[in-house]
mmCIF file of C-alpha atoms in Angstrom:
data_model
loop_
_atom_site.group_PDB
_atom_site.id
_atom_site.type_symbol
_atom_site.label_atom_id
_atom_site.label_comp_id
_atom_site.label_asym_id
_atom_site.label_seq_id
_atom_site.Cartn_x
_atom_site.Cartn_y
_atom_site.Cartn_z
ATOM 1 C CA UNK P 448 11.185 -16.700 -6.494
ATOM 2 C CA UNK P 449 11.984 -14.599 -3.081
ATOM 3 C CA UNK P 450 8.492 -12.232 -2.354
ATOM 4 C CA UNK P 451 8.252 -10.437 0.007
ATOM 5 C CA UNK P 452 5.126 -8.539 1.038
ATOM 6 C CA UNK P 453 4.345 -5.569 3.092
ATOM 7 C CA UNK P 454 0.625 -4.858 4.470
ATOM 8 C CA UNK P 455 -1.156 -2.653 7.576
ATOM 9 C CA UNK P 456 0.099 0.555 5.939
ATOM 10 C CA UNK P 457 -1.986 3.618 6.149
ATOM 11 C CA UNK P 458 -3.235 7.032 8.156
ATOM 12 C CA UNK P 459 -2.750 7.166 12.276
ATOM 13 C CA UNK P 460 -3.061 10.064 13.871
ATOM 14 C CA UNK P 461 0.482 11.250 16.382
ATOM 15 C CA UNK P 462 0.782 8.850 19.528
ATOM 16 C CA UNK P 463 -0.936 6.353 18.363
ATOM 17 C CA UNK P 464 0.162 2.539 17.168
ATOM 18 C CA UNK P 465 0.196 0.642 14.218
ATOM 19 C CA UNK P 466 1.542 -2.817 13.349
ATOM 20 C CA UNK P 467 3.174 -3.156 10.026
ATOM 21 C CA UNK P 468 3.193 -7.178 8.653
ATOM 22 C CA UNK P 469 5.591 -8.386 5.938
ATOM 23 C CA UNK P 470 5.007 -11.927 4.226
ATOM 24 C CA UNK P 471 8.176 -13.793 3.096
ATOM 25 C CA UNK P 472 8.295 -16.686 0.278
ATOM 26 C CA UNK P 473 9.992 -18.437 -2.202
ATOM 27 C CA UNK P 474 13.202 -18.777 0.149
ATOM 28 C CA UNK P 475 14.414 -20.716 3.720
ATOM 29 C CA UNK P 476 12.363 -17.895 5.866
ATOM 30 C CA UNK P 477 14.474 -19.582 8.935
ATOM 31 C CA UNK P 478 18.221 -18.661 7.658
ATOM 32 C CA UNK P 479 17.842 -15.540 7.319
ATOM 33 C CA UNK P 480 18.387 -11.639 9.376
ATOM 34 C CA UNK P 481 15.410 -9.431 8.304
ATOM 35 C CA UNK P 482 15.580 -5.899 8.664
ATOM 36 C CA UNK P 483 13.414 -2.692 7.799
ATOM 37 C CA UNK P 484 14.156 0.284 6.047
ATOM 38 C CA UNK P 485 11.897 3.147 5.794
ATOM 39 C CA UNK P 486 11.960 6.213 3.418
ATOM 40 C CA UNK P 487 10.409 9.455 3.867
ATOM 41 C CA UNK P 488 8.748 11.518 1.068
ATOM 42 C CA UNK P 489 11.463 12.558 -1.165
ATOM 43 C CA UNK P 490 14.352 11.786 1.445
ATOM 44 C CA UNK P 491 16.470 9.412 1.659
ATOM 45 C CA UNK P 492 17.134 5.705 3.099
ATOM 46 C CA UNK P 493 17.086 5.239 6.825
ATOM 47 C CA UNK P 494 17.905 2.113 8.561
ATOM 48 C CA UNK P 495 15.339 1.168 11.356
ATOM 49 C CA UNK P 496 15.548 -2.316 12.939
ATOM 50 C CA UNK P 497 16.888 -5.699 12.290
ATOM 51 C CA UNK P 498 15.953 -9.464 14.146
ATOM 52 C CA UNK P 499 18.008 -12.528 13.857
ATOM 53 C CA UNK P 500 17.266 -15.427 12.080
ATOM 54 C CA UNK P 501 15.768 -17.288 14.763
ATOM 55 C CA UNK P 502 14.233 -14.284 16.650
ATOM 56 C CA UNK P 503 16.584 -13.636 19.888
ATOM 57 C CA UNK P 504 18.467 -10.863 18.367
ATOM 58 C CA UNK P 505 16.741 -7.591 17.682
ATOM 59 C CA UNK P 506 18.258 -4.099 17.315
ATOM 60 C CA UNK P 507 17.337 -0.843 16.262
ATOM 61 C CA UNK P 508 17.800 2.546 14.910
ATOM 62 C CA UNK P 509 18.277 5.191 17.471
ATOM 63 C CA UNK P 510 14.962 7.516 16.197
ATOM 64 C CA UNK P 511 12.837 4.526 16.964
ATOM 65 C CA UNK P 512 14.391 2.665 19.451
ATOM 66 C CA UNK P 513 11.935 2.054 22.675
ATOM 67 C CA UNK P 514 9.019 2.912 20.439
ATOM 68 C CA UNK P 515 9.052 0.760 17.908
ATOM 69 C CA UNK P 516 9.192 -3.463 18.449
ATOM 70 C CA UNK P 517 10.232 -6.035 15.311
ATOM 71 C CA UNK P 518 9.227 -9.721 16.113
ATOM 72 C CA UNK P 519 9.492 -12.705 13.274
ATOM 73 C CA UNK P 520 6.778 -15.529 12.820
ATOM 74 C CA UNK P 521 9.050 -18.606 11.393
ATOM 75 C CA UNK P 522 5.982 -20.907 11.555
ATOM 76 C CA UNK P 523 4.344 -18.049 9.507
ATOM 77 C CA UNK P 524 7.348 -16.546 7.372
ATOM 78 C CA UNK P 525 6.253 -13.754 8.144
ATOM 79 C CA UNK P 526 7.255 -10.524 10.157
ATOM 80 C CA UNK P 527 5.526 -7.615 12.361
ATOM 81 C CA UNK P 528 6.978 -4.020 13.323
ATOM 82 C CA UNK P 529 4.771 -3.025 16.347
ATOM 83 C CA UNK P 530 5.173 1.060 15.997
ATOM 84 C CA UNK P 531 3.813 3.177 19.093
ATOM 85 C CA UNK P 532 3.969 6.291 20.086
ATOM 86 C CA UNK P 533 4.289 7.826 16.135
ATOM 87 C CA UNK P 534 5.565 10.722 15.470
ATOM 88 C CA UNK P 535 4.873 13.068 12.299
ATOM 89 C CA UNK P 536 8.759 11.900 11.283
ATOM 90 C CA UNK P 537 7.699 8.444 11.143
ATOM 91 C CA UNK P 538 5.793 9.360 8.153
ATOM 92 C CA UNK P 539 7.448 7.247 5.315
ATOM 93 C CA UNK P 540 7.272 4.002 3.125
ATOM 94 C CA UNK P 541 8.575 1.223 5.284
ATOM 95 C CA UNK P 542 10.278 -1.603 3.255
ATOM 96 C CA UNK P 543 10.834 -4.618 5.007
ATOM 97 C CA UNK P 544 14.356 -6.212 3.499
ATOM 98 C CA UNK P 545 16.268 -9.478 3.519
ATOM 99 C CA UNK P 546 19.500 -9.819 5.057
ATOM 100 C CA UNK P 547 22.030 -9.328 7.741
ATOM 101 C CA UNK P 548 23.970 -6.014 8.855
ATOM 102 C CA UNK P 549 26.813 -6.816 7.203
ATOM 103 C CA UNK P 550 26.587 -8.496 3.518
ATOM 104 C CA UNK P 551 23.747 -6.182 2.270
ATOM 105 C CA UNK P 552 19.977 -6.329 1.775
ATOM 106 C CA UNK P 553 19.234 -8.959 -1.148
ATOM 107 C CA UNK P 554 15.694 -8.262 -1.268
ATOM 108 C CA UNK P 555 13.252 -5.763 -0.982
ATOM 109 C CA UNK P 556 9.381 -5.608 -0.492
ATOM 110 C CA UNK P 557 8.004 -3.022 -2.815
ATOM 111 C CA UNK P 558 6.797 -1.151 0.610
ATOM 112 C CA UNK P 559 4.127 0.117 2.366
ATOM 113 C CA UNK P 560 2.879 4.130 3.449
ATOM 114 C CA UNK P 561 2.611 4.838 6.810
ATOM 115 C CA UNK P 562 1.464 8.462 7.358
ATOM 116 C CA UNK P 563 1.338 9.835 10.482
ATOM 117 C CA UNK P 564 -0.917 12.782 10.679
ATOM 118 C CA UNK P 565 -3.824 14.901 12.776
ATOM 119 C CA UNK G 288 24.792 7.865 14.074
ATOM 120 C CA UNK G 289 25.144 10.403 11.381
ATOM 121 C CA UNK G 290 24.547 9.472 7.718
ATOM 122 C CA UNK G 291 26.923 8.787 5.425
ATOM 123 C CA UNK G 292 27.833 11.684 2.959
ATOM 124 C CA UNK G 293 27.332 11.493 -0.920
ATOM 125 C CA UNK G 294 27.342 14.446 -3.433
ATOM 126 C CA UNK G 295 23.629 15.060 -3.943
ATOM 127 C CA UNK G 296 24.196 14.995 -8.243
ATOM 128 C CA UNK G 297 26.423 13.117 -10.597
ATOM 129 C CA UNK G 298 26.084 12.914 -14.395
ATOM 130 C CA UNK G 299 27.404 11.356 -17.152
ATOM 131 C CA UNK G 300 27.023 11.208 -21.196
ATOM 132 C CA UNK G 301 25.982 7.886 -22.370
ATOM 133 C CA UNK G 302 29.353 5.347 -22.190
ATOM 134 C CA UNK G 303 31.120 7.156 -19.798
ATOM 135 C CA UNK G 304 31.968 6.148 -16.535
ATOM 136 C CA UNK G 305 30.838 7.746 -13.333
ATOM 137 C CA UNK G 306 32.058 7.987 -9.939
ATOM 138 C CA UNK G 307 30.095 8.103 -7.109
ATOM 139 C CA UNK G 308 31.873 9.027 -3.434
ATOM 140 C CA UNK G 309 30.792 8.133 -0.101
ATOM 141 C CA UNK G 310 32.394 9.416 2.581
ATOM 142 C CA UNK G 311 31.876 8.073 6.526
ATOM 143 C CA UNK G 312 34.333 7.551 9.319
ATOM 144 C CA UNK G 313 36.885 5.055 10.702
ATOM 145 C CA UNK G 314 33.925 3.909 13.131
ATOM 146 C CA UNK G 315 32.028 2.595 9.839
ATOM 147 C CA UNK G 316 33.101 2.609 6.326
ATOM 148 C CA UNK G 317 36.781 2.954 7.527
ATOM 149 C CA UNK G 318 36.470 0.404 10.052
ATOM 150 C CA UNK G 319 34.942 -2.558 7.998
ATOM 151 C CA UNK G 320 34.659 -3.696 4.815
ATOM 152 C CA UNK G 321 30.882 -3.666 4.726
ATOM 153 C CA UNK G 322 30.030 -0.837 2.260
ATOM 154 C CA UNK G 323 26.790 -1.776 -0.260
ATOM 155 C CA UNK G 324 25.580 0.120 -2.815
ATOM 156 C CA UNK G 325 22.090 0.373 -4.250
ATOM 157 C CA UNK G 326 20.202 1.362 -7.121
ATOM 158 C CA UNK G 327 16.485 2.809 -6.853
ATOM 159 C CA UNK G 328 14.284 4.089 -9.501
ATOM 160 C CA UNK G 329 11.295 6.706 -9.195
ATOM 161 C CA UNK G 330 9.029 5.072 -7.083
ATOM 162 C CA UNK G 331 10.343 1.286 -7.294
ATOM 163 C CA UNK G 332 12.163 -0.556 -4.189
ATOM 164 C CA UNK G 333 15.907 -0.307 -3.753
ATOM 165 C CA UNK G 334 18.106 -2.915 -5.543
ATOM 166 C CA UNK G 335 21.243 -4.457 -4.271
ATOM 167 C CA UNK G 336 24.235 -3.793 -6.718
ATOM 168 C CA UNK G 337 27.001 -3.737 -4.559
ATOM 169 C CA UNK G 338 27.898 -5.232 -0.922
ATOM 170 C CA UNK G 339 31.039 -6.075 0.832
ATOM 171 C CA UNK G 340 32.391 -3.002 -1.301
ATOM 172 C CA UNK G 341 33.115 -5.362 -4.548
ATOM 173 C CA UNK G 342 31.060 -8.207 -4.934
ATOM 174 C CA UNK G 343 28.563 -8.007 -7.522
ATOM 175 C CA UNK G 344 25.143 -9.963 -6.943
ATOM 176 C CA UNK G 345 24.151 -11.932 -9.743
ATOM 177 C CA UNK G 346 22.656 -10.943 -12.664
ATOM 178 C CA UNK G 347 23.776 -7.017 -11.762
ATOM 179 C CA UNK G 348 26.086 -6.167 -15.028
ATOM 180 C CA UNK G 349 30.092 -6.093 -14.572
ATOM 181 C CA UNK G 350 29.791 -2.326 -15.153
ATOM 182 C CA UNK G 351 29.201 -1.236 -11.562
ATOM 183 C CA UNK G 352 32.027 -1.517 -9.715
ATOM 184 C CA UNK G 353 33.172 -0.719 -5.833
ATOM 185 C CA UNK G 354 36.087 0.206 -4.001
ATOM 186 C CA UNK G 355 37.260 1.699 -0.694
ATOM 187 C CA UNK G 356 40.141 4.114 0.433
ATOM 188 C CA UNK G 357 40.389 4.944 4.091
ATOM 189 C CA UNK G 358 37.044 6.157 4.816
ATOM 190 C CA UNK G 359 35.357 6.640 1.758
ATOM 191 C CA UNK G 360 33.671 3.684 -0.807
ATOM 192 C CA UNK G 361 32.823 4.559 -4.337
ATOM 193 C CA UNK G 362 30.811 3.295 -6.929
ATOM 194 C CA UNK G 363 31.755 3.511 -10.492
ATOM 195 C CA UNK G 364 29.403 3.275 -13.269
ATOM 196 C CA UNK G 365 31.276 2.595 -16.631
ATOM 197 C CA UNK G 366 29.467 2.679 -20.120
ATOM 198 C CA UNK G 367 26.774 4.116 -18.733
ATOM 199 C CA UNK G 368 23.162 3.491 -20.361
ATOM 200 C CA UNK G 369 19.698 5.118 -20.225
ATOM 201 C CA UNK G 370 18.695 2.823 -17.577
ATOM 202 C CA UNK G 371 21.342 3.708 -15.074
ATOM 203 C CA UNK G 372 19.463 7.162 -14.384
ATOM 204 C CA UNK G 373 18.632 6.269 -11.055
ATOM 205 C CA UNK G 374 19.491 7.359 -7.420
ATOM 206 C CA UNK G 375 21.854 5.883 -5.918
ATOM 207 C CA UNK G 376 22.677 5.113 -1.833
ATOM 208 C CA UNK G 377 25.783 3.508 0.020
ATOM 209 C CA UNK G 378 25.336 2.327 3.181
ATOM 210 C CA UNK G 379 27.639 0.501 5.862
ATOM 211 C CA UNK G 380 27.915 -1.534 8.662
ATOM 212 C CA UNK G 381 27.465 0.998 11.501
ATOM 213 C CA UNK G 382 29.646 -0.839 14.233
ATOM 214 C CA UNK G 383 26.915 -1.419 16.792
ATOM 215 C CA UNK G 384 24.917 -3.595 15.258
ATOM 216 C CA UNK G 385 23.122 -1.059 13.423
ATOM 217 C CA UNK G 386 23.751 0.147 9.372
ATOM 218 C CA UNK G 387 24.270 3.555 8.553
ATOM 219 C CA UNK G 388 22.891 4.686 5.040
ATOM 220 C CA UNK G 389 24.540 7.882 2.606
ATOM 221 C CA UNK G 390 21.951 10.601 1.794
ATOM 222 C CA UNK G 391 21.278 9.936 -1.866
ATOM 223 C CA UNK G 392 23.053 10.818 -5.144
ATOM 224 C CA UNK G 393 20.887 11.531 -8.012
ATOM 225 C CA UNK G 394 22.973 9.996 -11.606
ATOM 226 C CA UNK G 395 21.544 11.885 -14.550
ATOM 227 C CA UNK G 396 22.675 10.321 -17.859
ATOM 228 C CA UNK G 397 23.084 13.532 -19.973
#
C-alpha cells in the first residue's frame, strides 16, 4: 500500500534551517509530482512547493519561495524540503503529498511539526 | 495568490444534502477545470474526495459530488452520516504552476 512518511520535525529557533525528509513506498516513486502542504495551528491548508517526477521541475509558494528548497531522491524514494531562514509563520505541520498540480493530491503523509520559536 | 473563499460553517441533519461553495477567480477555478476537494478530520491528514471537479477516487462513496459554474466549484454532500462531520477544503490549479487552497469550511451534522 502507498506510505508515505514524514521525519526531521521539531523546535528551531527564527533564522535558522531545518531539513524536513519524507519516505515514499508501496508505489512507482519515479512517476510521480510530489508536493508539500503545510498547515498552521488551527488554520487552514497552504500550498508550499512541488518537484517533478524526475527532479528538474520545482516550484513554489510565494511565502517560501527563495527560502525554502524541495529536492527528490529516486534511488532513495524519498524526498527533502531544505527550509532556511524560518520565520515564526512557518510554524505548522508540513505534509508531504502525492501528486501533480492539476489532478489532486492522492496521498498524504500523516505530517510532521515544525515550530519555529525563540 | 489569494486563497480561495469558502463559508467558514455548513450543517446539515443526518440524510440531507449539503452544499459547500468555493468561490475563486477566472485566473483559477474559472480558468481550469482543476478544482479538488478534501475531507480532514480532527487531527488526521487530508483525504482526496474530489479532483478535476467530478471525479470521485475510488473507494470515496457516490454521495460527494462536484460541480463548477463560472468561478465557483461546490461540493455536495447528500445523505449525510455521522462520519461526514469533518472540515472540508477546495483547492485549484493556481495558473502558474502553483495550487491555490479555500480557507476551510467546518460541516457539522446536526
Amino acid at each position: 500500500q502507498v506510505q508515505l512518511v514524514e521525519s526531521g520535525g521539531g523546535v528551531v529557533q527564527p533564522g535558522r534551517s531545518l531539513r524536513l525528509s519524507c519516505a515514499a513506498s508501496g508505489f512507482t516513486f519515479t512517476s510521480y509530482a510530489m508536493q508539500w502542504v503545510r498547515q498552521a495551528p488551527g488554520k487552514g491548508l497552504e500550498w508550499v512547493a512541488v518537484i517533478s517526477h524526475d527532479g528538474s521541475k520545482k516550484y513554489y509558494g510565494d511565502s517560501v519561495k527563495g527560502r525554502f528548497t524541495f529536492s527528490r531522491d529516486n534511488s532513495k524514494n524519498t524526498l527533502n524540503l531544505h527550509m532556511n531562514s524560518l520565520r515564526t509563520e512557518d510554524t505548522a505541520v508540513y505534509y508531504c503529498a502525492r501528486g501533480s498540480l492539476y489532478f489532486g493530491f492522492d496521498y498524504w503523509g500523516q505530517g510532521t511539526l515544525v515550530t519555529v520559536s525563540s | 495568490q489569494s486563497a480561495l473563499t469558502q463559508p467558514p460553517s455548513a450543517s446539515g441533519s443526518p440524510g440531507q444534502s449539503v452544499t459547500i461553495s468555493c468561490t475563486g477567480t477566472s485566473s483559477d477555478i474559472g480558468g481550469y477545470n482543476y478544482v479538488s476537494w478534501y475531507q480532514q478530520h480532527p487531527g488526521k491528514a487530508p483525504k482526496l474526495m474530489i479532483y478535476e471537479v467530478n471525479k470521485r477516487p475510488s473507494g470515496v462513496p457516490d454521495r460527494f459530488s462536484g460541480s463548477k459554474s463560472g468561478n465557483t466549484a461546490s461540493l455536495t454532500v447528500s445523505g449525510l452520516q455521522a462520519e461526514d462531520e469533518a472540515d472540508y477544503y477546495c483547492s485549484s490549479y493556481g495558473g502558474t504552476n502553483n495550487v491555490v487552497f479555500g480557507g476551510g469550511t467546518k460541516l457539522t451534522v446536526l
